[in-house]
Amino acid sequence: MRRATAAGPLQWTRRPHLCQRVQVLLRSGYARYCNKPAAHSQAKPLLTLAIETSCDDTCVAVLEKHGNAARLLFNQKITSDNRKFGGVEPVTAAESHTANVAPLVQAAVRALPRGDWRGISDCPPESDEMLAFRRKPDFISVTRGPGMASSLSVGLTMAKGLAVAWQVPLVAVHHMQAHALTPRMVNALEHTLPQPNPEYPFMSLLVSGGHTQLLLSRSVTSHSILAEAKNIAIGDMLDKCARAILPADVIAQAGDVMYGALLETFAFPPSDPAPSSSIDPSIIKDPYKLTPPLPDTTTTTSSSSSSRDQYEAAAAQQQKHGYIYTAPARRADEIKPYCSPTYGWILTPPLADRREMAYDFSGFGGQVQRIMQQNPAMDVPQRRALARETMRIAFEHLASRIIFALDDLCGAREKAAAAAAATQLELQIQHHQTIQPELEGTQKPNTGPLLVVVETLVVSGGVASNSFLALVLREMLRVRGHGPETLRVVRPPARLCTDNAAMIAWAGMEMYEAGWVSRVDVLPQRKWAMDDAVVVGNNNGDRSSGGGVVVVAGGEGEDEGMKGGILGVSGWESRWAPHIS
Ligand code: AMP
Ligand code: ZN
């Protein structure tokens, strides 16, 4: 049993086991230091232990933040083995979380930084005695939702236990918010800038196994969904297509159920050791040559010019490896059905005839699966060609809605600028007609609603680790007038694209610094819309709009009427004015 103190390192009651010098310190002023009340000044680094269990990955991290510099002291994950189900099976995932979360937390505790340990350095650093002098986290971060309730519960319960035992706040965050904020953490980990970057507002394309969302983030708590999946998520669609396209022996060798990742490796295998005798003849005919995935470079950069340099370096790298992807220059080119010149199958891009701000992957995935059903004995070159065209069309569909959104924002800004100029002119005319010297310099034209200028697109979530996606997005945006001079595309390194607890720790940091903590009675949020204009209803899957509020399907009913928005769910408390939220 240990006694928690308001600030400073923990004291353990097992004093007889402490080495002699530690005991001396406890008897003297060190114990008084341990009992000092919390005083979080700007100068003090913030420390959090974070837990993520929304799906099949049990993840734990320890993150320290000082100003805009961060250190990741621990970041580990254990993925449950769902291969025999071909997808994530909730009971298996929950059992895996239950088995693994405590050992991971135990390991994470050993990575907590030392407290004020001067004079006790003769204790072995990994001994239990030294654990007594680790700094306890300032708060515990955890994923509250969205996700599978049974999985979320395991992490949330563990996090509550730690918060209660250590007597520190709990910060229960939104999983997709964490994906969107990841590049800000990467920047802080690189210590390149004094301010978090990208700065708000920025746009995010969040592409994972459970979500496909285009988001506009104005602040840590204010987000608008510009487009989202009507049915299945892109990761889900790629996983299903991969299960159909990949040869049985490739599927059998999979280490997990992230078949989408295998699809990329299968479509663009590493070129190095290919002896000439085994060169796949389709390479010569294929529009894309064999190439390893692009290097895992994080394009979160300190300035737009270095962002451009990275973009050019990435483009040069693609050329070197022989990617030959030509982005459709016009919408009309993008929505044409694709007919394979070699194999004859046809793929029609999703929502080809509509400008609807939505993603539709279920019908498209169905087309791919039907092609495979009709050709079960398809050879490897043809499977590879189908894998490439499936990804290309799906990724161009993602890009199309980003372009619509950017064009709409630009159009709205131009209209507002024109309206503001007209108002200005009118005011000037009025000013000359009627002399009102007292108003001089005080009357401002009405510039209309606040219109955002988006300079950064974040691409995050598991599918964002796909290098071909990065290429398609950059090229399509470039040829449609949103090149790197006006829009920076940033994506975290692959290990931070898929689910991890580091991003939960960072989201917890941003929420905590904004003054928000969670009550310890909060429940998992199976569904949780990030947009505050959304209410979860039960309307059998349709999205309908009424009175400016969008209603999305609530599924089994228990979420019906639930308000969206990061702060829309109950259980938040302000650190500045407790119990007011
Ligand atoms: P997440 O839900 O964020 O953990 O992401 C998992 C999803 O990302 C799964 O559907 C994976 O198949 C998919 N995924 C991971 N890596 C890749 C990749 N390189 N290409 C395509 N999909 C991927
Ligand atoms: Zn995720």
Coordinates of C-alpha atoms and ligand atoms in Angstrom, one line a residue:
M1 CA 0.0 0.0 0.0
R2 CA 1.3 3.5 -0.7
R3 CA 0.4 6.9 0.5
A4 CA -0.2 9.4 -2.2
T5 CA 0.9 13.0 -1.8
A6 CA -0.5 16.1 -3.4
A7 CA 2.8 16.7 -5.3
G8 CA 6.2 15.2 -5.7
P9 CA 7.3 11.6 -5.6
L10 CA 5.3 8.8 -4.0
Q11 CA 6.2 7.5 -0.6
W12 CA 5.9 3.9 0.0
T13 CA 5.0 2.4 3.4
R14 CA 7.5 -0.4 3.0
R15 CA 10.2 1.6 4.7
P16 CA 12.1 -1.3 6.2
H17 CA 13.1 -2.3 2.7
L18 CA 14.3 1.1 1.6
C19 CA 18.0 1.5 1.4
Q20 CA 19.6 3.3 4.2
R21 CA 20.1 6.7 2.5
V22 CA 16.5 6.8 1.4
Q23 CA 15.3 6.3 4.9
V24 CA 17.6 9.1 6.1
L25 CA 16.0 11.4 3.5
L26 CA 12.5 10.4 4.5
R27 CA 13.2 11.1 8.1
S28 CA 14.6 14.5 7.3
G29 CA 13.3 17.3 5.0
Y30 CA 12.6 15.0 2.1
A31 CA 9.4 13.8 3.6
R32 CA 8.2 17.4 4.1
Y33 CA 9.1 18.1 0.4
C34 CA 6.9 15.1 -0.6
N35 CA 4.0 16.5 1.3
K36 CA 4.0 20.0 -0.3
P37 CA 0.6 20.8 -1.9
A38 CA 0.4 20.8 -5.6
A39 CA 1.6 24.0 -7.3
H40 CA 1.5 23.7 -11.1
S41 CA 3.5 26.7 -12.2
Q42 CA 4.3 27.3 -15.8
A43 CA 7.8 26.3 -15.1
K44 CA 6.9 22.8 -13.9
P45 CA 6.8 20.1 -16.6
L46 CA 3.4 18.3 -16.8
L47 CA 3.5 14.5 -16.7
T48 CA 0.7 12.2 -17.7
L49 CA 0.2 8.4 -17.9
A50 CA -2.2 7.5 -20.7
I51 CA -4.2 4.4 -21.6
E52 CA -5.9 3.6 -24.9
T53 CA -8.2 0.5 -25.3
S54 CA -10.9 1.6 -27.8
C55 CA -10.5 -1.4 -30.1
D56 CA -8.0 -4.3 -30.2
D57 CA -4.8 -2.5 -29.1
T58 CA -3.9 -2.2 -25.4
C59 CA -1.7 0.9 -25.3
V60 CA 0.0 2.7 -22.5
A61 CA 2.3 5.8 -22.6
V62 CA 4.0 8.2 -20.4
L63 CA 4.4 11.7 -21.7
E64 CA 6.1 14.8 -20.2
K65 CA 5.5 18.3 -21.5
H66 CA 7.4 21.4 -20.7
G67 CA 6.4 24.5 -22.6
N68 CA 6.1 23.2 -26.2
A69 CA 8.7 20.5 -25.7
A70 CA 7.6 17.0 -25.0
R71 CA 9.3 13.8 -24.1
L72 CA 7.8 10.4 -24.6
L73 CA 9.1 8.3 -21.8
F74 CA 7.1 5.1 -22.5
N75 CA 4.9 4.1 -25.4
Q76 CA 3.9 0.4 -25.8
K77 CA 1.1 -1.6 -27.3
I78 CA -0.1 -5.2 -27.3
T79 CA -2.6 -6.1 -30.0
S80 CA -5.1 -8.9 -29.4
D81 CA -5.0 -11.9 -31.7
N82 CA -8.2 -11.8 -33.7
R83 CA -6.9 -13.6 -36.8
K84 CA -9.1 -16.6 -36.5
F85 CA -12.1 -14.3 -36.7
G86 CA -10.8 -12.3 -39.7
G87 CA -11.6 -9.1 -37.9
V88 CA -11.9 -7.7 -34.4
E89 CA -14.0 -9.8 -32.1
P90 CA -15.2 -7.8 -29.0
V91 CA -14.9 -10.5 -26.3
T92 CA -11.4 -11.5 -27.5
A93 CA -10.4 -7.8 -27.6
A94 CA -11.8 -7.2 -24.1
E95 CA -10.1 -10.3 -22.7
S96 CA -6.8 -9.2 -24.2
H97 CA -7.1 -5.7 -22.6
T98 CA -7.9 -7.2 -19.2
A99 CA -4.9 -9.5 -19.4
N100 CA -2.5 -6.8 -20.7
V101 CA -3.3 -3.4 -19.4
A102 CA -2.0 -4.0 -15.8
P103 CA 1.4 -5.4 -16.9
L104 CA 1.8 -2.5 -19.3
V105 CA 0.9 0.1 -16.6
Q106 CA 3.4 -1.7 -14.3
A107 CA 6.1 -1.3 -16.9
A108 CA 5.1 2.4 -17.6
V109 CA 5.4 3.2 -13.9
R110 CA 9.0 2.2 -14.1
A111 CA 9.5 4.8 -16.8
L112 CA 8.1 7.7 -14.8
P113 CA 10.9 10.3 -14.3
R114 CA 12.7 10.5 -11.1
G115 CA 11.5 13.0 -8.5
D116 CA 13.9 15.0 -6.4
W117 CA 16.3 12.1 -5.8
R118 CA 19.4 14.0 -5.0
G119 CA 21.6 12.0 -2.8
I120 CA 20.1 8.6 -3.4
S121 CA 21.9 7.7 -6.7
D122 CA 23.5 4.7 -5.1
C123 CA 20.2 2.8 -5.3
P124 CA 19.9 0.7 -8.4
P125 CA 17.7 2.7 -10.8
E126 CA 15.3 -0.1 -11.5
S127 CA 14.8 -1.2 -7.9
D128 CA 11.5 -0.9 -6.2
E129 CA 13.2 1.5 -3.8
M130 CA 13.8 3.9 -6.7
L131 CA 10.2 3.5 -7.8
A132 CA 9.3 5.1 -4.5
F133 CA 10.9 8.3 -5.8
R134 CA 9.4 8.4 -9.2
R135 CA 7.3 11.5 -9.9
K136 CA 3.7 10.6 -9.9
P137 CA 1.7 11.8 -13.0
D138 CA -0.1 15.1 -12.7
F139 CA -3.1 13.5 -14.3
I140 CA -4.2 10.3 -16.0
S141 CA -5.3 10.4 -19.6
V142 CA -7.6 7.8 -21.1
T143 CA -9.7 7.2 -24.2
R144 CA -13.4 7.6 -23.2
G145 CA -14.7 7.0 -26.8
P146 CA -15.7 6.4 -29.4
G147 CA -15.0 2.6 -29.6
M148 CA -16.2 -0.7 -28.4
A149 CA -17.8 -0.3 -25.0
S150 CA -16.4 -3.5 -23.6
S151 CA -12.9 -2.5 -24.7
L152 CA -13.2 1.1 -23.5
S153 CA -14.4 0.0 -20.1
V154 CA -11.2 -1.9 -19.3
G155 CA -8.9 1.1 -19.9
L156 CA -11.3 3.6 -18.4
T157 CA -11.6 1.5 -15.2
M158 CA -7.8 1.1 -14.9
A159 CA -7.4 4.9 -15.4
K160 CA -10.0 5.7 -12.8
G161 CA -8.2 3.4 -10.4
L162 CA -4.9 5.1 -10.9
A163 CA -6.4 8.6 -10.6
V164 CA -8.1 7.6 -7.4
A165 CA -5.1 5.9 -5.9
W166 CA -2.7 8.7 -6.8
Q167 CA -5.3 11.4 -6.0
V168 CA -4.7 13.1 -9.4
P169 CA -7.3 14.2 -12.0
L170 CA -8.6 12.0 -14.8
V171 CA -8.8 13.4 -18.3
A172 CA -11.0 11.1 -20.5
V173 CA -10.5 12.1 -24.1
H174 CA -12.0 11.6 -27.6
H175 CA -10.1 9.1 -29.6
M176 CA -10.5 10.9 -33.0
Q177 CA -9.5 14.2 -31.4
A178 CA -6.3 12.5 -30.4
H179 CA -5.6 11.3 -33.9
A180 CA -6.1 14.9 -35.2
L181 CA -3.8 16.4 -32.6
T182 CA -1.0 13.9 -33.2
P183 CA 1.1 16.1 -35.5
R184 CA 1.2 18.8 -32.8
M185 CA 2.7 16.2 -30.4
V186 CA 5.2 15.1 -33.1
N187 CA 6.3 18.7 -33.4
A188 CA 6.6 19.1 -29.6
L189 CA 8.6 15.8 -29.5
E190 CA 11.0 17.2 -32.1
H191 CA 11.4 20.4 -30.1
T192 CA 11.5 22.5 -33.3
L193 CA 9.1 25.3 -32.4
P194 CA 8.1 27.4 -29.4
Q195 CA 4.4 27.1 -30.3
P196 CA 2.3 24.0 -31.0
N197 CA 2.2 23.3 -34.7
P198 CA 0.0 23.1 -36.8
E199 CA -1.7 26.1 -35.4
Y200 CA -5.5 26.2 -35.3
P201 CA -7.5 26.3 -37.5
F202 CA -6.4 23.2 -39.5
M203 CA -8.2 20.5 -41.5
S204 CA -7.8 16.8 -40.8
L205 CA -8.5 13.8 -42.8
L206 CA -8.9 11.0 -40.3
V207 CA -8.8 7.6 -41.8
S208 CA -8.9 4.5 -39.6
G209 CA -10.5 1.1 -39.2
G210 CA -13.6 2.7 -37.7
H211 CA -13.7 6.2 -39.1
T212 CA -13.4 8.3 -42.2
Q213 CA -13.8 12.0 -41.4
L214 CA -12.8 15.3 -42.9
L215 CA -12.6 17.7 -40.0
L216 CA -12.1 21.4 -39.4
S217 CA -10.5 22.1 -36.0
R218 CA -10.7 25.6 -34.6
S219 CA -9.4 24.9 -31.1
V220 CA -8.8 21.8 -29.0
T221 CA -12.5 21.6 -28.1
S222 CA -14.1 23.1 -31.3
H223 CA -14.4 20.8 -34.4
S224 CA -16.7 20.7 -37.4
I225 CA -17.2 17.6 -39.5
L226 CA -17.0 18.6 -43.2
A227 CA -17.5 15.1 -44.6
E228 CA -17.7 11.6 -43.1
A229 CA -18.4 8.0 -44.1
K230 CA -22.1 7.2 -45.0
N231 CA -21.5 3.6 -44.2
I232 CA -18.2 1.7 -43.6
A233 CA -14.8 3.3 -42.9
I234 CA -12.0 3.2 -45.5
G235 CA -9.9 1.0 -43.2
D236 CA -12.7 -1.5 -42.9
M237 CA -13.2 -1.4 -46.7
L238 CA -9.5 -1.9 -47.4
D239 CA -9.3 -4.8 -44.9
K240 CA -12.3 -6.5 -46.6
C241 CA -10.8 -5.9 -50.1
A242 CA -7.4 -7.2 -48.9
R243 CA -9.0 -10.4 -47.6
A244 CA -10.5 -10.9 -51.1
I245 CA -7.5 -9.8 -53.2
L246 CA -4.5 -11.2 -51.3
P247 CA -3.4 -14.7 -52.1
A248 CA -4.3 -17.2 -49.3
D249 CA -0.7 -17.7 -48.3
V250 CA -0.2 -14.0 -47.7
I251 CA -3.3 -13.9 -45.5
A252 CA -2.1 -17.0 -43.6
Q253 CA 1.2 -15.3 -42.8
A254 CA -0.5 -12.1 -41.5
G255 CA 0.6 -11.2 -38.0
D256 CA -2.6 -9.4 -37.2
V257 CA -5.9 -8.3 -38.8
M258 CA -4.6 -5.1 -40.3
Y259 CA -5.0 -6.5 -43.8
G260 CA -5.1 -3.0 -45.3
A261 CA -1.4 -2.6 -44.4
L262 CA -0.7 -5.9 -46.2
L263 CA -2.5 -4.7 -49.2
E264 CA 0.0 -1.8 -49.6
T265 CA 3.0 -4.1 -49.2
F266 CA 1.5 -6.5 -51.7
A267 CA 0.7 -3.8 -54.2
F268 CA 4.1 -2.1 -53.9
P269 CA 6.5 -4.7 -52.6
P270 CA 10.0 -3.7 -51.5
S271 CA 12.1 -3.9 -54.7
D272 CA 15.6 -4.7 -53.3
P273 CA 16.1 -8.4 -53.4
A274 CA 14.1 -9.2 -56.5
P275 CA 16.3 -11.4 -58.7
S276 CA 15.7 -10.8 -62.4
S277 CA 14.4 -14.3 -62.9
S278 CA 11.6 -13.7 -60.5
I279 CA 10.6 -10.3 -61.8
D280 CA 6.9 -10.1 -62.1
P281 CA 6.2 -9.4 -65.8
S282 CA 3.2 -7.2 -64.9
I283 CA 5.7 -4.6 -63.6
I284 CA 6.6 -3.7 -67.1
K285 CA 2.9 -3.2 -68.1
D286 CA 1.7 -1.7 -64.9
P287 CA 1.3 2.0 -64.5
Y288 CA 3.2 1.8 -61.2
K289 CA 6.6 0.2 -61.0
L290 CA 7.7 -1.9 -58.1
T291 CA 8.7 0.4 -55.3
P292 CA 9.2 0.2 -51.5
P293 CA 6.8 2.4 -49.5
L294 CA 8.0 5.9 -49.1
P295 CA 10.3 6.6 -46.2
D296 CA 8.5 7.2 -42.9
T297 CA 9.1 11.0 -42.8
T298 CA 6.9 13.1 -40.7
T299 CA 6.1 16.2 -42.6
T300 CA 5.2 18.2 -39.5
T301 CA 7.6 21.0 -40.0
S302 CA 8.4 24.3 -38.5
S303 CA 7.8 26.5 -41.5
S304 CA 6.1 26.5 -44.8
S305 CA 9.4 26.7 -46.6
S306 CA 10.8 23.6 -44.9
S307 CA 7.5 21.9 -45.6
R308 CA 8.0 22.7 -49.3
D309 CA 11.5 21.3 -49.1
Q310 CA 10.2 18.1 -47.6
Y311 CA 7.4 17.9 -50.2
E312 CA 10.0 18.3 -53.0
A313 CA 12.3 15.7 -51.3
A314 CA 9.3 13.3 -51.1
A315 CA 8.4 13.9 -54.7
A316 CA 12.0 13.3 -55.8
Q317 CA 12.1 10.2 -53.7
Q318 CA 8.9 8.9 -55.4
Q319 CA 10.5 9.6 -58.8
K320 CA 13.6 7.8 -57.8
H321 CA 11.6 4.7 -56.8
G322 CA 9.6 4.9 -60.0
Y323 CA 6.1 5.7 -58.8
I324 CA 4.3 7.0 -61.9
Y325 CA 1.0 8.3 -60.7
T326 CA -0.7 10.9 -62.7
A327 CA -3.4 12.7 -60.7
P328 CA -6.6 13.5 -62.6
A329 CA -6.4 17.1 -63.5
R330 CA -10.2 17.7 -63.6
R331 CA -13.1 16.2 -61.7
A332 CA -14.4 14.8 -65.0
D333 CA -11.2 12.7 -65.3
E334 CA -11.5 11.5 -61.8
I335 CA -15.0 10.2 -62.0
K336 CA -14.7 8.2 -65.2
P337 CA -15.2 4.5 -64.7
Y338 CA -11.8 2.7 -64.8
C339 CA -11.6 -0.2 -67.3
S340 CA -8.4 -2.3 -66.9
P341 CA -6.7 -2.3 -70.3
T342 CA -5.1 -5.7 -69.5
Y343 CA -7.8 -7.5 -67.6
G344 CA -11.0 -5.9 -68.6
W345 CA -12.6 -5.4 -65.2
I346 CA -14.3 -2.1 -64.5
L347 CA -14.3 0.0 -61.3
T348 CA -16.6 2.9 -60.9
P349 CA -15.5 5.6 -58.4
P350 CA -17.8 6.2 -55.4
L351 CA -20.3 9.1 -55.5
A352 CA -19.2 9.9 -59.1
D353 CA -22.3 11.8 -59.9
R354 CA -22.6 13.8 -56.7
R355 CA -20.9 16.6 -54.9
E356 CA -22.3 15.4 -51.6
M357 CA -19.9 16.0 -48.7
A358 CA -19.7 12.3 -47.7
Y359 CA -17.6 9.2 -48.2
D360 CA -19.1 6.0 -49.6
F361 CA -16.9 3.0 -49.4
S362 CA -19.3 0.1 -49.0
G363 CA -20.5 0.0 -52.7
F364 CA -17.0 0.4 -54.0
G365 CA -15.7 -2.4 -51.8
G366 CA -18.5 -4.5 -53.1
Q367 CA -17.4 -4.0 -56.7
V368 CA -13.9 -5.1 -55.8
Q369 CA -15.1 -8.2 -54.0
R370 CA -17.4 -9.1 -56.9
I371 CA -14.4 -9.0 -59.3
M372 CA -12.6 -11.4 -57.1
Q373 CA -15.6 -13.7 -56.7
Q374 CA -15.9 -13.9 -60.5
N375 CA -12.2 -14.7 -60.9
P376 CA -11.3 -16.8 -57.9
A377 CA -8.2 -18.2 -59.6
M378 CA -6.8 -14.8 -60.5
D379 CA -3.0 -14.8 -60.8
V380 CA -0.7 -12.6 -58.7
P381 CA 0.0 -9.9 -61.3
Q382 CA -3.7 -9.3 -61.8
R383 CA -4.4 -9.3 -58.1
R384 CA -1.6 -6.7 -57.7
A385 CA -3.1 -4.5 -60.4
L386 CA -6.5 -4.7 -58.7
A387 CA -5.0 -3.9 -55.4
R388 CA -3.4 -0.7 -56.9
E389 CA -6.5 0.5 -58.7
T390 CA -8.6 -0.2 -55.6
M391 CA -6.3 2.0 -53.4
R392 CA -6.0 4.7 -56.1
I393 CA -9.7 5.1 -56.6
A394 CA -10.5 5.0 -52.9
F395 CA -7.7 7.6 -52.2
E396 CA -8.9 9.8 -55.0
H397 CA -12.4 9.7 -53.5
L398 CA -10.8 10.9 -50.2
A399 CA -9.1 13.7 -52.0
S400 CA -12.2 14.8 -53.9
R401 CA -14.0 15.9 -50.7
I402 CA -10.9 17.7 -49.4
I403 CA -10.9 19.6 -52.7
F404 CA -14.6 20.4 -52.5
A405 CA -14.1 21.7 -48.9
L406 CA -11.1 23.8 -49.8
D407 CA -12.9 25.2 -52.9
D408 CA -15.9 26.1 -50.8
L409 CA -13.8 27.8 -48.1
C410 CA -11.9 29.8 -50.8
G411 CA -15.2 30.7 -52.5
A412 CA -16.8 31.8 -49.2
R413 CA -13.8 33.9 -48.4
E414 CA -13.8 35.5 -51.9
K415 CA -17.5 36.3 -51.5
A416 CA -16.9 37.8 -48.0
A417 CA -14.0 39.8 -49.3
A418 CA -16.1 41.2 -52.2
A419 CA -19.0 42.0 -49.7
A420 CA -16.5 43.7 -47.3
A421 CA -15.0 45.7 -50.2
A422 CA -18.5 46.8 -51.3
T423 CA -19.5 47.8 -47.8
Q424 CA -16.2 49.8 -47.5
L425 CA -17.0 51.6 -50.7
E426 CA -20.5 52.4 -49.5
L427 CA -19.2 53.7 -46.2
Q428 CA -16.7 55.9 -48.0
I429 CA -19.4 57.3 -50.2
Q430 CA -21.6 58.0 -47.2
H431 CA -18.7 59.6 -45.4
H432 CA -18.2 62.0 -48.2
Q433 CA -21.9 62.8 -48.6
T434 CA -22.6 63.4 -44.9
I435 CA -19.8 64.8 -42.8
Q436 CA -19.5 62.8 -39.6
P437 CA -16.1 63.6 -38.2
E438 CA -16.9 62.0 -34.8
L439 CA -17.2 58.6 -36.5
E440 CA -13.9 58.9 -38.3
G441 CA -11.7 55.9 -37.6
T442 CA -14.3 54.2 -35.5
Q443 CA -16.7 52.8 -38.0
K444 CA -15.6 49.5 -39.4
P445 CA -17.2 47.7 -42.3
N446 CA -19.0 44.5 -41.5
T447 CA -16.8 41.7 -42.7
G448 CA -19.4 39.1 -42.3
P449 CA -18.9 35.8 -40.6
L450 CA -15.5 34.7 -39.4
L451 CA -14.0 32.8 -42.4
V452 CA -11.1 30.6 -41.7
V453 CA -7.9 30.3 -43.8
V454 CA -6.7 26.7 -43.7
E455 CA -3.0 26.3 -44.3
T456 CA -2.5 22.7 -43.1
L457 CA -4.1 19.4 -43.8
V458 CA -3.4 16.7 -41.2
V459 CA -3.7 13.1 -42.4
S460 CA -3.9 10.7 -39.5
G461 CA -5.3 7.3 -38.4
G462 CA -4.1 3.9 -39.4
V463 CA -4.7 4.2 -43.1
A464 CA -2.6 7.4 -43.1
S465 CA 0.5 5.2 -42.8
N466 CA -0.1 4.3 -46.4
S467 CA 2.6 6.0 -48.6
F468 CA 0.5 5.7 -51.7
L469 CA -2.2 7.6 -50.0
A470 CA 0.3 10.4 -49.2
L471 CA 1.3 10.5 -52.9
V472 CA -2.3 10.5 -54.2
L473 CA -3.3 13.3 -51.8
R474 CA -0.3 15.5 -52.5
E475 CA -0.5 15.1 -56.3
M476 CA -4.3 15.5 -56.5
L477 CA -4.2 18.6 -54.3
R478 CA -1.3 20.0 -56.3
V479 CA -3.0 19.6 -59.8
R480 CA -6.3 21.1 -58.5
G481 CA -4.7 24.3 -57.2
H482 CA -3.9 23.4 -53.6
G483 CA -0.2 22.7 -53.8
P484 CA 2.3 22.9 -51.0
E485 CA 2.6 26.7 -51.4
T486 CA -0.9 27.1 -50.0
L487 CA -1.6 23.9 -48.2
R488 CA 0.9 21.9 -46.1
V489 CA 0.1 18.2 -45.8
V490 CA 1.4 16.7 -42.6
R491 CA 1.1 13.1 -41.3
P492 CA 2.6 11.5 -38.3
P493 CA 5.2 8.7 -38.6
A494 CA 3.5 5.4 -39.2
R495 CA 3.8 4.2 -35.6
L496 CA 1.8 7.2 -34.4
C497 CA -0.8 6.9 -37.2
T498 CA -2.2 3.6 -35.9
D499 CA -3.8 3.5 -32.4
N500 CA -1.3 4.4 -29.6
A501 CA -1.5 5.9 -26.2
A502 CA 1.0 8.7 -26.9
M503 CA -1.7 10.5 -28.8
I504 CA -4.1 10.0 -25.9
A505 CA -1.5 11.5 -23.6
W506 CA -1.1 14.5 -25.9
A507 CA -4.9 15.0 -26.2
G508 CA -5.1 14.8 -22.4
M509 CA -2.3 17.4 -22.1
E510 CA -4.2 19.8 -24.4
M511 CA -7.5 19.3 -22.6
Y512 CA -5.8 19.7 -19.2
E513 CA -4.0 22.8 -20.2
A514 CA -7.3 24.2 -21.6
G515 CA -8.6 23.7 -18.1
W516 CA -10.6 20.5 -18.5
V517 CA -10.7 17.4 -16.3
S518 CA -13.2 14.5 -16.1
R519 CA -15.3 13.3 -13.2
V520 CA -14.4 9.8 -12.1
D521 CA -17.9 8.6 -12.7
V522 CA -17.7 9.1 -16.5
L523 CA -18.9 6.2 -18.7
P524 CA -17.4 4.9 -21.9
Q525 CA -18.9 6.7 -25.0
R526 CA -19.5 4.0 -27.6
K527 CA -20.5 6.8 -30.1
W528 CA -19.3 10.3 -29.6
A529 CA -19.6 12.9 -32.4
M530 CA -16.8 15.5 -32.4
D531 CA -18.9 18.1 -34.0
D532 CA -21.0 20.2 -31.5
A533 CA -23.7 20.6 -34.2
V534 CA -24.4 16.9 -34.1
V535 CA -26.9 15.0 -31.9
V536 CA -27.0 11.2 -32.0
G537 CA -30.5 10.0 -32.8
N538 CA -32.1 6.7 -33.8
N539 CA -33.1 7.2 -37.4
N540 CA -32.0 3.9 -38.9
G541 CA -28.8 5.1 -40.4
D542 CA -29.8 8.3 -42.2
R543 CA -28.2 11.7 -41.6
S544 CA -30.9 14.3 -41.6
S545 CA -30.7 18.0 -40.8
G546 CA -33.1 20.0 -38.8
G547 CA -32.7 23.4 -37.2
G548 CA -29.0 23.5 -37.9
V549 CA -28.5 20.2 -36.0
V550 CA -27.4 17.1 -37.8
V551 CA -28.9 13.8 -36.5
V552 CA -26.8 10.7 -36.9
A553 CA -27.9 7.1 -36.3
G554 CA -27.6 6.0 -32.7
G555 CA -27.7 2.3 -33.4
E556 CA -28.9 0.3 -30.4
G557 CA -30.8 3.2 -28.8
E558 CA -28.8 3.9 -25.7
D559 CA -27.0 6.8 -27.3
E560 CA -30.2 8.4 -28.6
G561 CA -30.4 12.1 -28.1
M562 CA -26.7 12.3 -27.0
K563 CA -25.2 15.7 -27.7
G564 CA -22.1 15.9 -29.8
G565 CA -18.9 17.9 -29.4
I566 CA -15.9 17.3 -27.2
L567 CA -17.6 19.1 -24.3
G568 CA -21.1 17.9 -25.3
V569 CA -20.9 14.8 -23.2
S570 CA -21.4 15.0 -19.4
G571 CA -18.6 14.6 -16.9
W572 CA -16.2 17.5 -17.8
E573 CA -15.2 19.8 -15.0
S574 CA -13.3 23.1 -15.3
R575 CA -10.0 23.1 -13.4
W576 CA -10.4 26.9 -12.9
A577 CA -14.0 26.7 -11.6
P578 CA -14.6 23.2 -10.4
H579 CA -18.1 21.6 -10.5
I580 CA -19.5 24.3 -12.9
S581 CA -19.5 22.4 -16.2
Ligands
AMP1 P1 -6.6 2.4 -36.6 O1 -8.1 2.1 -36.5 O2 -6.4 3.9 -36.6 O3 -5.8 1.7 -35.6 O4 -6.1 1.9 -38.0 C1 -6.3 0.6 -38.3 C2 -6.7 0.5 -39.8 O5 -5.7 1.0 -40.6 C3 -6.9 -0.9 -40.3 O6 -8.1 -1.0 -41.1 C4 -5.7 -1.2 -41.1 O7 -5.8 -2.2 -42.1 C5 -5.4 0.2 -41.7 N1 -4.0 0.3 -42.1 C6 -2.9 0.3 -41.4 N2 -1.8 0.5 -42.1 C7 -2.3 0.6 -43.4 C8 -1.6 0.9 -44.7 N3 -0.3 1.0 -44.8 N4 -2.4 0.9 -45.8 C9 -3.8 0.8 -45.7 N5 -4.4 0.6 -44.5 C10 -3.7 0.5 -43.4
ZN2 ZN -7.8 5.0 -34.2

